[in-house]
Amino acid sequence: MNNPDNKPSSDRPRFGGGIFLFLGLLIGSIVGITMNEASIGMVAGFGIGGLLAILVWIFDRKRAEEGR
């Protein structure tokens, strides 16, 4: 795939942070169930997983810019 500068994009593989969303929901739900607050645990897990996914995305963008 070419970027607008007609230079080939980096050959480095891209990172994905979607697993953190899934694990956050799963672990948050399990912890929430043990504390009798499944919904709050799920929302908290989703928030933490989303934060980790965003951090992976930012890290990957910086890594891709260095590889140009």
PDB file of C-alpha atoms in Angstrom:
ATOM      1  CA  MET A   1       0.000   0.000   0.000  1.00  0.00           C
ATOM      2  CA  ASN A   2       1.339   3.413  -0.884  1.00  0.00           C
ATOM      3  CA  ASN A   3       0.981   6.535   1.168  1.00  0.00           C
ATOM      4  CA  PRO A   4       0.288   9.936  -0.450  1.00  0.00           C
ATOM      5  CA  ASP A   5       4.023  10.592  -0.937  1.00  0.00           C
ATOM      6  CA  ASN A   6       4.185   7.561  -3.270  1.00  0.00           C
ATOM      7  CA  LYS A   7       6.676   5.990  -0.894  1.00  0.00           C
ATOM      8  CA  PRO A   8       5.923   2.442   0.180  1.00  0.00           C
ATOM      9  CA  SER A   9       4.667   2.170   3.740  1.00  0.00           C
ATOM     10  CA  SER A  10       6.730   0.498   6.404  1.00  0.00           C
ATOM     11  CA  ASP A  11       7.149  -3.265   6.087  1.00  0.00           C
ATOM     12  CA  ARG A  12       6.897  -3.642   9.836  1.00  0.00           C
ATOM     13  CA  PRO A  13       3.815  -5.482  11.059  1.00  0.00           C
ATOM     14  CA  ARG A  14       1.203  -3.336  12.792  1.00  0.00           C
ATOM     15  CA  PHE A  15       0.106  -3.932  16.371  1.00  0.00           C
ATOM     16  CA  GLY A  16      -3.523  -4.434  17.306  1.00  0.00           C
ATOM     17  CA  GLY A  17      -5.044  -3.485  20.633  1.00  0.00           C
ATOM     18  CA  GLY A  18      -8.447  -5.098  20.244  1.00  0.00           C
ATOM     19  CA  ILE A  19      -7.453  -7.979  22.496  1.00  0.00           C
ATOM     20  CA  PHE A  20      -7.285  -5.525  25.408  1.00  0.00           C
ATOM     21  CA  LEU A  21     -10.920  -4.554  24.865  1.00  0.00           C
ATOM     22  CA  PHE A  22     -11.958  -8.188  24.936  1.00  0.00           C
ATOM     23  CA  LEU A  23      -9.823  -9.106  27.939  1.00  0.00           C
ATOM     24  CA  GLY A  24     -10.922  -5.986  29.797  1.00  0.00           C
ATOM     25  CA  LEU A  25     -14.579  -6.901  29.349  1.00  0.00           C
ATOM     26  CA  LEU A  26     -13.971 -10.526  30.270  1.00  0.00           C
ATOM     27  CA  ILE A  27     -11.789  -9.934  33.319  1.00  0.00           C
ATOM     28  CA  GLY A  28     -13.895  -6.969  34.441  1.00  0.00           C
ATOM     29  CA  SER A  29     -17.040  -9.076  34.273  1.00  0.00           C
ATOM     30  CA  ILE A  30     -15.462 -11.919  36.224  1.00  0.00           C
ATOM     31  CA  VAL A  31     -14.139  -9.568  38.903  1.00  0.00           C
ATOM     32  CA  GLY A  32     -17.485  -7.768  38.980  1.00  0.00           C
ATOM     33  CA  ILE A  33     -19.382 -11.028  39.445  1.00  0.00           C
ATOM     34  CA  THR A  34     -17.165 -11.967  42.390  1.00  0.00           C
ATOM     35  CA  MET A  35     -17.940  -8.573  43.945  1.00  0.00           C
ATOM     36  CA  ASN A  36     -21.686  -8.790  43.074  1.00  0.00           C
ATOM     37  CA  GLU A  37     -21.361  -5.802  40.702  1.00  0.00           C
ATOM     38  CA  ALA A  38     -21.077  -7.371  37.245  1.00  0.00           C
ATOM     39  CA  SER A  39     -22.122  -4.255  35.305  1.00  0.00           C
ATOM     40  CA  ILE A  40     -19.684  -1.955  37.078  1.00  0.00           C
ATOM     41  CA  GLY A  41     -16.899  -4.507  36.621  1.00  0.00           C
ATOM     42  CA  MET A  42     -17.671  -4.803  32.926  1.00  0.00           C
ATOM     43  CA  VAL A  43     -17.692  -1.025  32.415  1.00  0.00           C
ATOM     44  CA  ALA A  44     -14.454  -0.622  34.383  1.00  0.00           C
ATOM     45  CA  GLY A  45     -12.828  -3.452  32.423  1.00  0.00           C
ATOM     46  CA  PHE A  46     -13.948  -1.890  29.154  1.00  0.00           C
ATOM     47  CA  GLY A  47     -12.471   1.464  30.223  1.00  0.00           C
ATOM     48  CA  ILE A  48      -9.137  -0.048  31.207  1.00  0.00           C
ATOM     49  CA  GLY A  49      -9.039  -2.200  28.064  1.00  0.00           C
ATOM     50  CA  GLY A  50      -9.884   0.833  25.913  1.00  0.00           C
ATOM     51  CA  LEU A  51      -7.114   2.839  27.527  1.00  0.00           C
ATOM     52  CA  LEU A  52      -4.608   0.056  26.854  1.00  0.00           C
ATOM     53  CA  ALA A  53      -5.811  -0.240  23.235  1.00  0.00           C
ATOM     54  CA  ILE A  54      -5.342   3.508  22.723  1.00  0.00           C
ATOM     55  CA  LEU A  55      -1.843   3.324  24.217  1.00  0.00           C
ATOM     56  CA  VAL A  56      -0.953   0.486  21.827  1.00  0.00           C
ATOM     57  CA  TRP A  57      -2.282   2.543  18.909  1.00  0.00           C
ATOM     58  CA  ILE A  58      -0.217   5.600  19.929  1.00  0.00           C
ATOM     59  CA  PHE A  59       2.894   3.463  20.423  1.00  0.00           C
ATOM     60  CA  ASP A  60       2.404   1.820  17.029  1.00  0.00           C
ATOM     61  CA  ARG A  61       1.967   5.169  15.250  1.00  0.00           C
ATOM     62  CA  LYS A  62       5.211   6.464  16.751  1.00  0.00           C
ATOM     63  CA  ARG A  63       6.977   3.241  15.801  1.00  0.00           C
ATOM     64  CA  ALA A  64       5.681   3.482  12.220  1.00  0.00           C
ATOM     65  CA  GLU A  65       6.801   7.116  11.899  1.00  0.00           C
ATOM     66  CA  GLU A  66      10.322   6.182  13.012  1.00  0.00           C
ATOM     67  CA  GLY A  67      10.458   3.427  10.395  1.00  0.00           C
ATOM     68  CA  ARG A  68       9.861   5.725   7.410  1.00  0.00           C
TER      69      ARG A  68
END
